[in-house]
XYZ file of C-alpha atoms in Angstrom:
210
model
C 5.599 -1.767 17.739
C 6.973 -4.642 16.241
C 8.690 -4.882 12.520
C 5.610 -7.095 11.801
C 3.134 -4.965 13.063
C 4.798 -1.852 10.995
C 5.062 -4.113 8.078
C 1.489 -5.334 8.571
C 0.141 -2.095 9.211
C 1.533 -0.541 5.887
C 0.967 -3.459 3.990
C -2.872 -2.956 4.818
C -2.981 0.592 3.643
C -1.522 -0.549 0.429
C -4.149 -3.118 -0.031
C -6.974 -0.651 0.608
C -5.544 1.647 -2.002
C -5.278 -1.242 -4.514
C -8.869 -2.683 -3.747
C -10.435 1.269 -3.894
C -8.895 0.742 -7.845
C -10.391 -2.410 -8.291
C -7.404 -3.899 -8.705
C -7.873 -6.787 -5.623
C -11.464 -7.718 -6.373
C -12.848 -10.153 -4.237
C -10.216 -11.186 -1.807
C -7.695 -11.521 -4.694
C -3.908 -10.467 -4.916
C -1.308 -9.780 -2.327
C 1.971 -7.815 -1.087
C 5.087 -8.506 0.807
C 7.684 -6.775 2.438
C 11.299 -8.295 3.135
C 12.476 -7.595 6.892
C 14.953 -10.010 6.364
C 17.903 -11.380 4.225
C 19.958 -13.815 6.102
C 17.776 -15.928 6.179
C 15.170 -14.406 3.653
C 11.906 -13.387 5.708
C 8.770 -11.998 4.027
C 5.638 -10.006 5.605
C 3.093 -11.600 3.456
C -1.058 -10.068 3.501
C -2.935 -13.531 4.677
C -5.078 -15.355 2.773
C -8.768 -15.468 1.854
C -9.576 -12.038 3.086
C -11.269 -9.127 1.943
C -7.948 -6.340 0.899
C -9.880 -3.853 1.358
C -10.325 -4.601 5.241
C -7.585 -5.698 6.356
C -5.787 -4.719 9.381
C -2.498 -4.809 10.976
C -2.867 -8.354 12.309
C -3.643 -9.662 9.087
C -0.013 -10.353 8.114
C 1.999 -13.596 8.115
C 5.544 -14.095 8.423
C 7.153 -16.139 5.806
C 10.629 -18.077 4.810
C 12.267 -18.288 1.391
C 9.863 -20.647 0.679
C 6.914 -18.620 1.037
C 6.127 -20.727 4.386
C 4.905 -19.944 7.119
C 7.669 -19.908 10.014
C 6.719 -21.061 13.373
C 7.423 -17.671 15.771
C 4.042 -15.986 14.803
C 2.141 -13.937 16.706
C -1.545 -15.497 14.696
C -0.689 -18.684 14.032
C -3.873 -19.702 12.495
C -3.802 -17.400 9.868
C -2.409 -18.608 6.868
C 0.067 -16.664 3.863
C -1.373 -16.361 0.448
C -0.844 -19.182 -1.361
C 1.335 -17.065 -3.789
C 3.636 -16.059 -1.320
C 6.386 -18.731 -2.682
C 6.438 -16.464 -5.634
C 6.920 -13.277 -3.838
C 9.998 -14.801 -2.102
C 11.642 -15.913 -4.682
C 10.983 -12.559 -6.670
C 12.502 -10.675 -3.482
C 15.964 -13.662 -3.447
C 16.486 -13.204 -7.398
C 15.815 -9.274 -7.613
C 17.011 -8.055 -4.531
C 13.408 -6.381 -4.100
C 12.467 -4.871 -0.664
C 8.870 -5.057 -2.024
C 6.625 -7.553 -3.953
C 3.323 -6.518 -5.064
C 0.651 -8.446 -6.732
C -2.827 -7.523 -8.116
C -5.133 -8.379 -10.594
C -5.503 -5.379 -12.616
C -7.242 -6.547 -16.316
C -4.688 -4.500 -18.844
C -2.200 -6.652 -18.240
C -3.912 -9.517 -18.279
C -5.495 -8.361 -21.937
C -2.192 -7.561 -22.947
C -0.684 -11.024 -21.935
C -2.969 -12.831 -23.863
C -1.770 -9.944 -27.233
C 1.680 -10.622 -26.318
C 2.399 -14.070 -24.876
C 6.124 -14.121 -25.481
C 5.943 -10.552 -24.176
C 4.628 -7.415 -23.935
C 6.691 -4.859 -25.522
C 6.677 -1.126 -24.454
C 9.292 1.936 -25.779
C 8.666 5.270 -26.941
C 6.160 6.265 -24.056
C 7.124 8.933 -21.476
C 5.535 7.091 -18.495
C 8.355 4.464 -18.932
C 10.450 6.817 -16.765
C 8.079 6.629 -13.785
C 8.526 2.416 -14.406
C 12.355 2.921 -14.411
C 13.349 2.880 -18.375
C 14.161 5.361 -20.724
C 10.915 7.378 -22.386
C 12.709 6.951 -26.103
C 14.677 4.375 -28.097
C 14.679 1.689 -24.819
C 12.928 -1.739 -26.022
C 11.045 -2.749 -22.913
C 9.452 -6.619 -22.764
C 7.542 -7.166 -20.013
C 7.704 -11.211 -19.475
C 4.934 -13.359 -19.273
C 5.020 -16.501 -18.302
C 1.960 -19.002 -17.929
C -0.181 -19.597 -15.030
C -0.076 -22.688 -12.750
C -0.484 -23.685 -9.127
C 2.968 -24.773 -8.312
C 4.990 -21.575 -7.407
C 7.999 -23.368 -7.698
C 7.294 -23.709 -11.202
C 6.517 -20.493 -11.131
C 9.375 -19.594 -9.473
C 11.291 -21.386 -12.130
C 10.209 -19.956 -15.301
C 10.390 -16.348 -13.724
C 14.125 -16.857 -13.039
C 14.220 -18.220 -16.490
C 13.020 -14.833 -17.801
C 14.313 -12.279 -15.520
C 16.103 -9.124 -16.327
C 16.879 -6.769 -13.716
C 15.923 -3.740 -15.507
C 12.540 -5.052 -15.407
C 10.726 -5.274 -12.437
C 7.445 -6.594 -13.438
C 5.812 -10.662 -14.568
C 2.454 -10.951 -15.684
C 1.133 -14.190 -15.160
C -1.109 -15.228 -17.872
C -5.140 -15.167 -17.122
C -3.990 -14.207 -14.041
C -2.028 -10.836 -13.005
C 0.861 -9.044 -12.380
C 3.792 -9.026 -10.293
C 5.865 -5.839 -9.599
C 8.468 -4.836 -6.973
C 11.235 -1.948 -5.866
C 13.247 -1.207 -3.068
C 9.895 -0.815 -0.953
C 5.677 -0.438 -1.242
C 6.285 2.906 -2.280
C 8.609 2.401 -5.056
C 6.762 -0.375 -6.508
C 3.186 1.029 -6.447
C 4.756 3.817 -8.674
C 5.876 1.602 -10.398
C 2.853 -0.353 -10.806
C 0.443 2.361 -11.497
C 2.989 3.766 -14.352
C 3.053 -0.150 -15.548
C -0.797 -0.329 -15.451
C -0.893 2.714 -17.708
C 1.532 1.585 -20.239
C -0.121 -1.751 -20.643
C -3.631 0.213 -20.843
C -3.018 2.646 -23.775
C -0.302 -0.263 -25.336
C -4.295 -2.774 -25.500
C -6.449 0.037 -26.132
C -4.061 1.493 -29.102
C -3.339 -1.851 -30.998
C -7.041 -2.958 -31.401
C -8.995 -1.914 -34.781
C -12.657 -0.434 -34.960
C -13.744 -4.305 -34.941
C -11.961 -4.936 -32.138
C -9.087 -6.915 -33.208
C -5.717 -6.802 -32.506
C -3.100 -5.278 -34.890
C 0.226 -6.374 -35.158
């Protein structure tokens, strides 16, 4: 079996998982794994299908560029269109893993915090990576757009290694770790965090409370 075929085949038990939380409704969201560095290569779930379904095959190899490169064994399927974003997540963090999904808590708490969602004082921080007491943590948000290379741009802009997660406004989130494993712990402790951090801060009317 090929690294491809390994990457695609965990990649598609991942998505499964994700869609049976309803966070890849639809055919929305997508992973990566790096199997690469010099030059940056990505495993990247393809576009426009169902995550719940997918298979082995259904994986594209990209470049630092989330692009397609031409030795592929399915040419005619086609990357997410997000996967420029996932590669330059993996070049700036170092990540061996990129996951995105469209969970709703942290797009709720995006639109709370814009500048930021901030987090401290909750034990499930460990399980993201950061201290349960008296450690500030600001998840960045940054807004939503088509171009990843915008994208791209104002992530870099924002990015703090002890943070491994970007929402992107109305949209969803972005987190990685050293592989799938890593940063769907990571993701599910996140997903938690941002949950109670909404469902705490809004009054009996259901407004937000500074």
């Amino acid at each position: 079996m090929t690294a491809l075929e390994v990457a695609g085949r965990a990649l598609a038990a991942e998505s499964a998982r994700y869609a049976g939380m309803g966070w890849m409704r639809g055919t929305s969201g997508n992973l990566s794994v790096v199997l690469g560095r010099d030059p940056l290569r990505l495993a990247v779930t393809v576009s426009g299908r169902d995550k719940g379904e997918l298979s082995m095959d259904d994986v594209v190899l990209v470049d630092e560029h989330g692009e397609a490169v031409a030795e592929q064994p399915f040419p005619e399927k086609r990357p997410s269109a997000e996967a420029g974003l996932h590669a330059r997540i993996a070049a700036v963090s170092g990540a061996g893993a990129v996951v995105h999904v469209h969970a709703l808590a942290p797009v709720v708490a995006a639109e709370r915090w814009p500048d930021g969602v901030p987090l401290r004082d909750l034990e499930m921080l460990k399980g993201f990576g950061r201290s349960a007491h008296d450690d500030l943590v600001t998840v960045p948000v940054i807004a939503n757009g088509q171009d990843m290379r915008a994208l791209g741009d104002a992530f870099e802009a924002g990015f703090a290694a002890d943070t491994p997660a970007l929402i992107v406004a109305r949209h969803g989130v972005y987190v990685w770790g050293d592989d799938l494993r890593q940063a769907r712990h990571r993701l599910e402790c996140l997903e938690w965090l941002l949950r109670f951090t909404v469902e705490t801060t809004l009054d009996a009317g259901g407004r937000g409370v500074r």
